[in-house]
N, CA, C and O atoms as a MOPAC input file, in Angstrom:
PM7 MOZYME 1SCF
protein

 N     11.45600 1   -96.61600 1     0.99900 1
 C     12.46700 1   -95.54500 1     1.17000 1
 C     12.25400 1   -94.39600 1     0.20700 1
 O     12.46500 1   -93.23000 1     0.54000 1
 N     11.83900 1   -94.74400 1    -0.96900 1
 C     11.61500 1   -93.69800 1    -2.13500 1
 C     10.49400 1   -92.77300 1    -1.70100 1
 O     10.46400 1   -91.56900 1    -1.95700 1
 N      9.63600 1   -93.40100 1    -1.06500 1
 C      8.28200 1   -92.61700 1    -0.68200 1
 C      8.70200 1   -91.69700 1     0.42400 1
 O      8.19400 1   -90.57700 1     0.47400 1
 N      9.63400 1   -92.09300 1     1.36200 1
 C     10.13000 1   -91.35200 1     2.50500 1
 C     10.95800 1   -90.12300 1     1.94000 1
 O     10.87700 1   -89.06900 1     2.57100 1
 N     11.67400 1   -90.16800 1     0.90800 1
 C     12.46500 1   -89.06700 1     0.55700 1
 C     11.57200 1   -88.06600 1    -0.18800 1
 O     11.82100 1   -86.86200 1    -0.12500 1
 N     10.62100 1   -88.50400 1    -0.83300 1
 C      9.66700 1   -87.83200 1    -1.62100 1
 C      8.72700 1   -86.96300 1    -0.60300 1
 O      8.40400 1   -85.80900 1    -0.88600 1
 N      8.34500 1   -87.56100 1     0.51500 1
 C      7.61400 1   -86.74300 1     1.47600 1
 C      8.45100 1   -85.64200 1     2.05100 1
 O      8.03400 1   -84.48400 1     2.09600 1
 N      9.74400 1   -86.03400 1     2.53100 1
 C     10.76000 1   -85.11100 1     3.38000 1
 C     10.93500 1   -84.03200 1     2.31800 1
 O     10.61400 1   -82.88800 1     2.63900 1
 N     11.42200 1   -84.26600 1     1.05400 1
 C     11.82700 1   -83.13100 1     0.30200 1
 C     10.53600 1   -82.34600 1    -0.18100 1
 O     10.66900 1   -81.18000 1    -0.55100 1
 N      9.42300 1   -82.88900 1    -0.18600 1
 C      8.17800 1   -82.05000 1    -0.47000 1
 C      7.90900 1   -81.09100 1     0.59100 1
 O      7.53100 1   -79.93500 1     0.39800 1
 N      8.15100 1   -81.69800 1     1.85800 1
 C      7.94000 1   -80.92500 1     3.05000 1
 C      8.87400 1   -79.79100 1     3.05100 1
 O      8.53000 1   -78.65900 1     3.39400 1
 N     10.12800 1   -80.12000 1     2.64300 1
 C     11.19500 1   -78.95800 1     2.74100 1
 C     10.93200 1   -77.84500 1     1.75000 1
 O     11.09200 1   -76.66500 1     2.05900 1
 N     10.51700 1   -78.24600 1     0.52800 1
 C     10.15000 1   -77.33000 1    -0.53400 1
 C      9.03400 1   -76.46200 1    -0.04700 1
 O      9.12000 1   -75.23500 1    -0.09400 1
 N      7.95500 1   -77.10800 1     0.43400 1
 C      6.67400 1   -76.34500 1     0.83900 1
 C      7.16100 1   -75.29200 1     2.07700 1
 O      6.72200 1   -74.14300 1     2.10200 1
 N      8.03300 1   -75.75100 1     3.01900 1
 C      8.34400 1   -74.98600 1     3.98400 1
 C      9.25500 1   -73.63600 1     3.62200 1
 O      9.19200 1   -72.53700 1     4.17200 1
 N     10.15800 1   -74.07700 1     2.48000 1
 C     10.89300 1   -72.85100 1     2.00600 1
 C     10.03700 1   -71.88300 1     1.10200 1
 O     10.37400 1   -70.70100 1     1.03200 1
 N      9.12200 1   -72.27100 1     0.52400 1
 C      8.12400 1   -71.39700 1    -0.32500 1
 C      7.41100 1   -70.54500 1     0.70700 1
 O      7.46900 1   -69.31500 1     0.71500 1
 N      6.71900 1   -71.30100 1     1.59800 1
 C      5.95400 1   -70.58600 1     2.65400 1
 C      6.98700 1   -69.60400 1     3.34800 1
 O      6.53300 1   -68.48400 1     3.58000 1
 N      8.12700 1   -69.80800 1     3.66700 1
 C      8.99400 1   -68.83600 1     4.27300 1
 C      9.29700 1   -67.62100 1     3.47900 1
 O      9.34000 1   -66.50300 1     3.99300 1
 N      9.50200 1   -67.84600 1     2.24600 1
 C      9.69900 1   -66.77200 1     1.24700 1
 C      8.60100 1   -65.84500 1     1.17800 1
 O      8.71900 1   -64.62800 1     1.31700 1
 N      7.40800 1   -66.53400 1     0.93300 1
 C      6.06800 1   -65.75400 1     0.77900 1
 C      5.89700 1   -64.99300 1     2.05800 1
 O      5.55200 1   -63.81400 1     1.99100 1
 N      6.11200 1   -65.57300 1     3.24000 1
 C      5.90900 1   -64.77000 1     4.48800 1
 C      6.95200 1   -63.61500 1     4.59500 1
 O      6.64500 1   -62.53800 1     5.10500 1
 N      8.12000 1   -63.85600 1     4.12800 1
 C      9.00000 1   -62.64600 1     4.15300 1
 C      8.65800 1   -61.46400 1     3.34500 1
 O      8.73800 1   -60.30100 1     3.74100 1
 N      8.20300 1   -61.91800 1     1.98300 1
 C      7.96500 1   -60.99300 1     1.03900 1
 C      6.66800 1   -60.13500 1     1.50400 1
 O      6.67100 1   -58.90600 1     1.41900 1
 N      5.64700 1   -60.80800 1     1.96100 1
 C      4.36400 1   -60.12800 1     2.38700 1
 C      4.75900 1   -59.35400 1     3.51600 1
 O      4.31000 1   -58.21100 1     3.59300 1
 N      5.59800 1   -59.81800 1     4.49500 1
 C      5.92100 1   -58.98200 1     5.69300 1
 C      6.55700 1   -57.70600 1     5.14000 1
 O      6.16100 1   -56.60600 1     5.52600 1
 N      7.54700 1   -57.83800 1     4.23100 1
 C      8.17900 1   -56.61100 1     3.85600 1
 C      7.31300 1   -55.68100 1     3.12600 1
 O      7.51600 1   -54.47000 1     3.21300 1
 N      6.31400 1   -56.18200 1     2.37500 1
 C      5.21300 1   -55.29800 1     1.73800 1
 C      4.39100 1   -54.51900 1     2.76300 1
 O      4.05300 1   -53.35200 1     2.56600 1
 N      4.06500 1   -55.24300 1     3.92500 1
 C      3.30300 1   -54.58300 1     4.88300 1
 C      4.20100 1   -53.42000 1     5.62800 1
 O      3.80800 1   -52.28000 1     5.87400 1
 N      5.39400 1   -53.92600 1     5.90600 1
 C      6.17700 1   -52.84300 1     6.64600 1
 C      6.36600 1   -51.59900 1     5.58600 1
 O      6.25200 1   -50.43700 1     5.97600 1
 N      6.64900 1   -51.90800 1     4.28600 1
 C      6.88500 1   -50.80700 1     3.44700 1
 C      5.62900 1   -49.93100 1     3.33200 1
 O      5.75300 1   -48.71000 1     3.23800 1
 N      4.49800 1   -50.48400 1     3.33700 1
 C      3.21500 1   -49.77300 1     3.23800 1
 C      2.89400 1   -48.85300 1     4.46600 1
 O      2.34000 1   -47.75600 1     4.39700 1
 N      3.34900 1   -49.50700 1     5.64500 1
 C      3.11000 1   -48.71400 1     6.84400 1
 C      3.98400 1   -47.50900 1     6.87900 1
 O      3.52700 1   -46.39400 1     7.12900 1
 N      5.33300 1   -47.74800 1     6.61200 1
 C      6.24700 1   -46.70300 1     6.46800 1
 C      5.94900 1   -45.65200 1     5.51900 1
 O      6.19700 1   -44.47000 1     5.76100 1
 N      5.42800 1   -46.05600 1     4.45500 1
 C      5.22600 1   -44.78900 1     3.39900 1
 C      3.88000 1   -44.07300 1     3.78600 1
 O      3.66200 1   -42.91400 1     3.43200 1
 N      2.95500 1   -44.83500 1     4.55200 1
 C      1.74500 1   -43.93700 1     4.98800 1
 C      2.10000 1   -43.08900 1     5.94300 1
 O      1.51800 1   -42.01200 1     6.06200 1
 N      3.12000 1   -43.46800 1     6.76400 1
 C      3.53100 1   -42.57700 1     7.93800 1
 C      4.30000 1   -41.29100 1     7.35300 1
 O      4.09800 1   -40.16200 1     7.80000 1
 N      5.08600 1   -41.53300 1     6.44200 1
 C      5.98900 1   -40.55400 1     5.95600 1
 C      5.34900 1   -39.73200 1     4.70900 1
 O      6.02000 1   -39.03900 1     3.94400 1
 N      3.98900 1   -39.91300 1     4.62900 1
 C      3.34400 1   -39.08100 1     3.51100 1
 C      3.10000 1   -37.69600 1     3.81500 1
 O      1.95000 1   -37.28100 1     3.66800 1
 N      4.12200 1   -36.81200 1     4.26800 1
 C      4.01500 1   -35.54000 1     4.55400 1
 C      4.49500 1   -34.78500 1     3.23300 1
 O      5.58600 1   -35.04800 1     2.72800 1
 N      3.70400 1   -33.91700 1     2.74500 1
 C      4.03700 1   -33.03500 1     1.62600 1
 C      4.49000 1   -31.57300 1     1.95300 1
 O      3.89900 1   -30.97200 1     2.85100 1
 N      5.34300 1   -31.07100 1     1.38000 1
 C      5.83400 1   -29.71800 1     1.79900 1
 C      4.51600 1   -28.73800 1     1.05500 1
 O      3.94600 1   -29.03500 1     0.00600 1
 N      4.28500 1   -27.74800 1     1.75300 1
 C      3.24700 1   -26.82000 1     1.21000 1
 C      3.97900 1   -25.57900 1     1.00900 1
 O      4.64800 1   -25.04500 1     1.89400 1
 N      3.82300 1   -25.08100 1    -0.30500 1
 C      4.43300 1   -23.77600 1    -0.61600 1
 C      3.23400 1   -22.69600 1    -0.61500 1
 O      2.21700 1   -22.93300 1    -1.26600 1
 N      3.35800 1   -21.62000 1     0.05600 1
 C      2.39900 1   -20.59600 1     0.13400 1
 C      2.92900 1   -19.34000 1    -0.83500 1
 O      4.02500 1   -18.79100 1    -0.72300 1
 N      2.02600 1   -19.05700 1    -1.68800 1
 C      2.26500 1   -17.97200 1    -2.63000 1
 C      2.03700 1   -16.61100 1    -2.05300 1
 O      1.22700 1   -16.55700 1    -1.12800 1
 N      2.63400 1   -15.46100 1    -2.45300 1
 C      2.30900 1   -14.22600 1    -1.86700 1
 C      0.92100 1   -13.85800 1    -1.90500 1
 O      0.19800 1   -14.31000 1    -2.79300 1
 N      0.46500 1   -13.04500 1    -0.98700 1
 C     -1.04600 1   -12.66900 1    -0.96800 1
 C     -2.03200 1   -13.62300 1    -0.77300 1
 O     -3.17900 1   -13.38100 1    -1.14900 1
 N     -1.72100 1   -14.78500 1    -0.18100 1
 C     -2.62100 1   -15.92500 1    -0.10900 1
 C     -3.61500 1   -15.81500 1     1.15600 1
 O     -3.33900 1   -15.04800 1     2.07800 1
 N     -4.71300 1   -16.56300 1     1.16800 1
 C     -5.49200 1   -16.55900 1     2.15400 1
 C     -5.48600 1   -18.04500 1     2.88200 1
 O     -5.20900 1   -19.03400 1     2.20300 1
 N     -5.77000 1   -18.15400 1     4.14200 1
 C     -5.82400 1   -19.52700 1     4.82200 1
 C     -7.49700 1   -19.71800 1     4.71400 1
 O     -8.32800 1   -18.93400 1     5.17100 1
 N     -7.74900 1   -20.89100 1     4.03400 1
 C     -9.10900 1   -21.15500 1     3.95100 1
 C     -9.48700 1   -22.19100 1     4.95800 1
 O     -9.00700 1   -23.31200 1     4.78900 1
 N    -10.29000 1   -21.98500 1     6.00100 1
 C    -10.71400 1   -23.00400 1     6.93500 1
 C    -12.14000 1   -23.44600 1     6.72200 1
 O    -13.08600 1   -22.67300 1     6.87400 1
 N    -12.27500 1   -24.74700 1     6.35500 1
 C    -13.48100 1   -25.41700 1     5.92100 1
 C    -13.87000 1   -26.16200 1     7.25300 1
 O    -13.34900 1   -27.24300 1     7.52700 1
 N    -14.71300 1   -25.61700 1     7.99900 1
 C    -14.98900 1   -26.01700 1     9.33100 1
 C    -16.33500 1   -26.96400 1     9.34100 1
 O    -17.10300 1   -26.90900 1    10.30200 1
 N    -16.54900 1   -27.72000 1     8.37200 1
 C    -17.69900 1   -28.63800 1     8.26900 1
 C    -17.37900 1   -29.89700 1     8.99600 1
 O    -16.22500 1   -30.32000 1     8.92900 1
 N    -18.25800 1   -30.52800 1     9.66900 1
 C    -18.08300 1   -31.68200 1    10.30500 1
 C    -17.73900 1   -31.44500 1    11.79400 1
 O    -17.86900 1   -30.32200 1    12.28200 1
 N    -17.34000 1   -32.40700 1    12.45200 1
 C    -17.22300 1   -32.44000 1    13.90900 1
 C    -15.88800 1   -31.70900 1    14.35500 1
 O    -14.80400 1   -32.11100 1    13.93200 1
 N    -15.98700 1   -30.61300 1    15.23100 1
 C    -14.70700 1   -30.16700 1    15.84600 1
 C    -14.58700 1   -30.68200 1    17.25000 1
 O    -15.45700 1   -30.43100 1    18.08400 1
 N    -13.49600 1   -31.41900 1    17.53000 1
 C    -13.34200 1   -31.81200 1    18.84800 1
 C    -12.18000 1   -30.97600 1    19.41500 1
 O    -11.55700 1   -30.20600 1    18.68500 1
 N    -11.88400 1   -31.13500 1    20.75800 1
 C    -10.86200 1   -30.37300 1    21.44700 1
 C     -9.53900 1   -30.87600 1    21.04400 1
 O     -8.59900 1   -30.09200 1    20.91700 1
 N     -9.40900 1   -32.15100 1    20.83400 1
 C     -8.20200 1   -32.70700 1    20.34900 1
 C     -8.42900 1   -33.67900 1    19.10500 1
 O     -9.37600 1   -34.45900 1    19.01300 1
 N     -7.53100 1   -33.53100 1    18.26800 1
 C     -7.56900 1   -34.62200 1    17.05000 1
 C     -7.19800 1   -35.93000 1    17.74700 1
 O     -6.24600 1   -35.99700 1    18.52400 1
 N     -8.02800 1   -37.02600 1    17.42600 1
 C     -7.77700 1   -38.45800 1    17.92500 1
 C     -7.19500 1   -39.04600 1    16.62000 1
 O     -7.88100 1   -39.21600 1    15.61200 1
 N     -5.85500 1   -39.34900 1    16.71100 1
 C     -5.22300 1   -40.06700 1    15.66100 1
 C     -5.40200 1   -41.39600 1    15.82600 1
 O     -5.11000 1   -41.88200 1    16.91800 1
 N     -5.87500 1   -42.16600 1    14.85500 1
 C     -6.06400 1   -43.58800 1    14.95700 1
 C     -5.25100 1   -44.36600 1    13.95200 1
 O     -5.72300 1   -45.28600 1    13.28300 1
 N     -3.93600 1   -43.92500 1    13.87800 1
 C     -3.17200 1   -44.46400 1    12.86200 1
 C     -2.30600 1   -45.72200 1    13.24300 1
 O     -1.15500 1   -45.81100 1    12.81400 1
 N     -2.85100 1   -46.68800 1    14.04300 1
 C     -2.14800 1   -47.85100 1    14.39800 1
 C     -1.95200 1   -48.56700 1    13.09800 1
 O     -2.54500 1   -48.30200 1    12.05200 1
 N     -1.03400 1   -49.52700 1    13.28100 1
 C     -0.81900 1   -50.36400 1    12.08700 1
 C     -1.92700 1   -51.35400 1    11.79500 1
 O     -2.10000 1   -51.77500 1    10.65100 1
 N     -2.68600 1   -51.73400 1    12.82400 1
 C     -3.86200 1   -52.64900 1    12.53900 1
 C     -4.88900 1   -51.84300 1    11.84200 1
 O     -5.46500 1   -52.30200 1    10.85600 1
 N     -5.15400 1   -50.63000 1    12.32000 1
 C     -6.21000 1   -49.76600 1    11.57400 1
 C     -5.88300 1   -49.38800 1    10.14900 1
 O     -6.74000 1   -49.32300 1     9.26800 1
 N     -4.53800 1   -49.13200 1     9.96000 1
 C     -4.30200 1   -48.93900 1     8.58200 1
 C     -4.47100 1   -50.07700 1     7.61100 1
 O     -4.89400 1   -49.89900 1     6.46900 1
 N     -4.11800 1   -51.29200 1     8.11300 1
 C     -4.33900 1   -52.46700 1     7.40300 1
 C     -5.86700 1   -52.70100 1     7.02700 1
 O     -6.23300 1   -53.27300 1     6.00000 1
 N     -6.65300 1   -52.21100 1     7.94300 1
 C     -8.14800 1   -52.37100 1     7.65600 1
 C     -8.63200 1   -51.32800 1     6.72500 1
 O     -9.81100 1   -51.31200 1     6.37000 1
 N     -7.77400 1   -50.46000 1     6.31800 1
 C     -8.23300 1   -49.37000 1     5.40500 1
 C     -8.76300 1   -48.16400 1     6.22200 1
 O     -9.37400 1   -47.26400 1     5.64500 1
 N     -8.54200 1   -48.13500 1     7.53700 1
 C     -9.23400 1   -47.10600 1     8.29100 1
 C     -8.45300 1   -45.69500 1     8.15600 1
 O     -9.02800 1   -44.62000 1     7.98100 1
 N     -7.18500 1   -45.84900 1     8.25400 1
 C     -6.41900 1   -44.56000 1     8.22100 1
 C     -6.51100 1   -43.78700 1     9.35500 1
 O     -6.95800 1   -44.29700 1    10.38200 1
 N     -6.11900 1   -42.50200 1     9.33000 1
 C     -6.12100 1   -41.54500 1    10.40200 1
 C     -7.56300 1   -40.96100 1    10.42100 1
 O     -8.34100 1   -40.97900 1     9.46700 1
 N     -7.81200 1   -40.41200 1    11.72500 1
 C     -9.15700 1   -39.77200 1    11.89800 1
 C     -9.17300 1   -38.54200 1    11.01000 1
 O     -8.13600 1   -37.94200 1    10.72800 1
 N    -10.40100 1   -38.17200 1    10.56700 1
 C    -10.58600 1   -37.02500 1     9.80000 1
 C    -11.24200 1   -35.81500 1    10.43600 1
 O    -11.35200 1   -34.73300 1     9.86000 1
 N    -11.70800 1   -36.09400 1    11.77200 1
 C    -12.34500 1   -35.13900 1    12.49500 1
 C    -11.17300 1   -33.92500 1    12.85100 1
 O     -9.98700 1   -34.14700 1    13.09200 1
 N    -11.70900 1   -32.85400 1    12.82000 1
 C    -10.91500 1   -31.56700 1    13.18600 1
 C    -10.70600 1   -31.50100 1    14.61000 1
 O    -11.60500 1   -31.83400 1    15.38200 1
 N     -9.58700 1   -31.09800 1    15.01300 1
 C     -9.19800 1   -30.75300 1    16.47000 1
 C     -9.05600 1   -29.34300 1    16.54400 1
 O     -8.51200 1   -28.70900 1    15.63900 1
 N     -9.55400 1   -28.76700 1    17.66100 1
 C     -9.44800 1   -27.31700 1    17.89700 1
 C     -7.98700 1   -26.92500 1    18.06300 1
 O     -7.49100 1   -25.86300 1    17.68600 1
 N     -7.36100 1   -27.93600 1    18.68300 1
 C     -5.78600 1   -27.38400 1    18.90700 1
 C     -5.04600 1   -27.34200 1    17.49500 1
 O     -4.20300 1   -26.48700 1    17.22600 1
 N     -5.42300 1   -28.29000 1    16.67300 1
 C     -4.91500 1   -28.12900 1    15.15700 1
 C     -5.29300 1   -27.01100 1    14.46000 1
 O     -4.45000 1   -26.44500 1    13.76400 1
 N     -6.51000 1   -26.56000 1    14.53200 1
 C     -7.03300 1   -25.34800 1    13.89600 1
 C     -6.34100 1   -24.02900 1    14.44100 1
 O     -5.97300 1   -23.10900 1    13.71000 1
 N     -6.20700 1   -24.05900 1    15.86200 1
 C     -5.53300 1   -22.81100 1    16.47100 1
 C     -3.92100 1   -22.84600 1    16.02600 1
 O     -3.29400 1   -21.81000 1    15.80300 1
 N     -3.38400 1   -24.08000 1    15.93600 1
 C     -2.02000 1   -24.05100 1    15.51300 1
 C     -1.84100 1   -23.61400 1    14.03900 1
 O     -0.86200 1   -22.95900 1    13.68100 1
 N     -2.77300 1   -23.98300 1    13.24800 1
 C     -2.72000 1   -23.58500 1    11.77100 1
 C     -2.99200 1   -22.03800 1    11.68000 1
 O     -2.34300 1   -21.36000 1    10.88300 1
 N     -3.94700 1   -21.47900 1    12.49000 1
 C     -4.05000 1   -20.09000 1    12.42700 1
 C     -2.94400 1   -19.33500 1    12.90800 1
 O     -2.66800 1   -18.25000 1    12.39700 1
 N     -2.22900 1   -19.85900 1    13.92900 1
 C     -0.83600 1   -19.21900 1    14.41600 1
 C      0.17000 1   -19.29000 1    13.36600 1
 O      0.84700 1   -18.30400 1    13.07500 1
 N      0.29900 1   -20.45200 1    12.76600 1
 C      1.32500 1   -20.50800 1    11.58300 1
 C      0.90500 1   -19.48100 1    10.42400 1
 O      1.77800 1   -18.86400 1     9.81500 1
 N     -0.34200 1   -19.32800 1    10.16100 1
 C     -0.53800 1   -18.40300 1     9.06200 1
 C     -0.39200 1   -16.92600 1     9.64800 1
 O      0.01400 1   -16.05300 1     8.88100 1
 N     -0.68900 1   -16.61900 1    10.90600 1
 C     -0.25600 1   -15.42600 1    11.49900 1
 C      1.19200 1   -14.98100 1    11.14200 1
 O      1.50200 1   -13.89900 1    10.64300 1
 N      2.10300 1   -16.09400 1    11.51300 1
 C      3.47300 1   -15.96200 1    11.48000 1
 C      4.17100 1   -15.84700 1    10.00500 1
 O      5.33200 1   -15.49000 1     9.80300 1
 N      3.31900 1   -16.18500 1     9.13400 1
 C      3.70600 1   -16.23400 1     7.68000 1
 C      3.41300 1   -14.93100 1     6.95600 1
 O      2.25900 1   -14.51300 1     6.86900 1
 N      4.47000 1   -14.27700 1     6.42700 1
 C      4.15600 1   -13.05700 1     5.77300 1
 C      3.40800 1   -13.12600 1     4.41900 1
 O      2.92800 1   -12.09300 1     3.95300 1
 N      3.29600 1   -14.26600 1     3.79500 1
 C      2.68000 1   -14.43900 1     2.46900 1
 C      1.20400 1   -14.65500 1     2.74900 1
 O      0.40500 1   -14.52600 1     1.82100 1
 N      0.79400 1   -14.97300 1     3.95600 1
 C     -0.71800 1   -15.02800 1     4.34700 1
 C     -1.23200 1   -13.80700 1     4.61200 1
 O     -0.82000 1   -13.19500 1     5.59800 1
 N     -2.17700 1   -13.27700 1     3.80500 1
 C     -2.72800 1   -11.95700 1     4.04500 1
 C     -4.14200 1   -11.94200 1     4.80400 1
 O     -4.58300 1   -10.90000 1     5.28900 1
 N     -4.79800 1   -13.12300 1     4.87100 1
 C     -6.02200 1   -13.13600 1     5.70300 1
 C     -6.52400 1   -14.58600 1     5.82400 1
 O     -5.92100 1   -15.52700 1     5.30700 1
 N     -7.65100 1   -14.71700 1     6.52800 1
 C     -8.17500 1   -16.04900 1     6.84100 1
 C     -9.61000 1   -15.96600 1     6.40500 1
 O    -10.32000 1   -15.04300 1     6.80400 1
 N    -10.11800 1   -17.02200 1     5.49600 1
 C    -11.48400 1   -17.17300 1     5.03600 1
 C    -12.05400 1   -18.32700 1     5.78000 1
 O    -11.53200 1   -19.43600 1     5.65900 1
 N    -13.09900 1   -18.13900 1     6.54600 1
 C    -13.70600 1   -19.18000 1     7.22100 1
 C    -14.90800 1   -19.68500 1     6.26300 1
 O    -15.77600 1   -18.86500 1     5.96400 1
 N    -14.98000 1   -20.89400 1     5.81600 1
 C    -16.00300 1   -21.35600 1     4.93100 1
 C    -16.94100 1   -22.32200 1     5.66900 1
 O    -17.89200 1   -22.83200 1     5.07600 1

């Protein structure tokens, strides 16, 4: 009978420890995904600034964002290829901003 209680309580303790570890690791993964999605930084533009376009690399018609949770867990992150729509959108933002005086294409 003593052996029975030893096995039952050992199993319960193991189950509780595994559950706590599962919850802690799950919360860490969720927090990491949320922080990577919300990593937008505010950009301040000083007066008489220039928009510098570094057009090295592949320019596609659309930027293909691959920021799924599984891809982020593998360390892939979002795609770094430039999209023509994003480039044009940034040029339009610069044209509307009075602090931007010109565009420099590098």
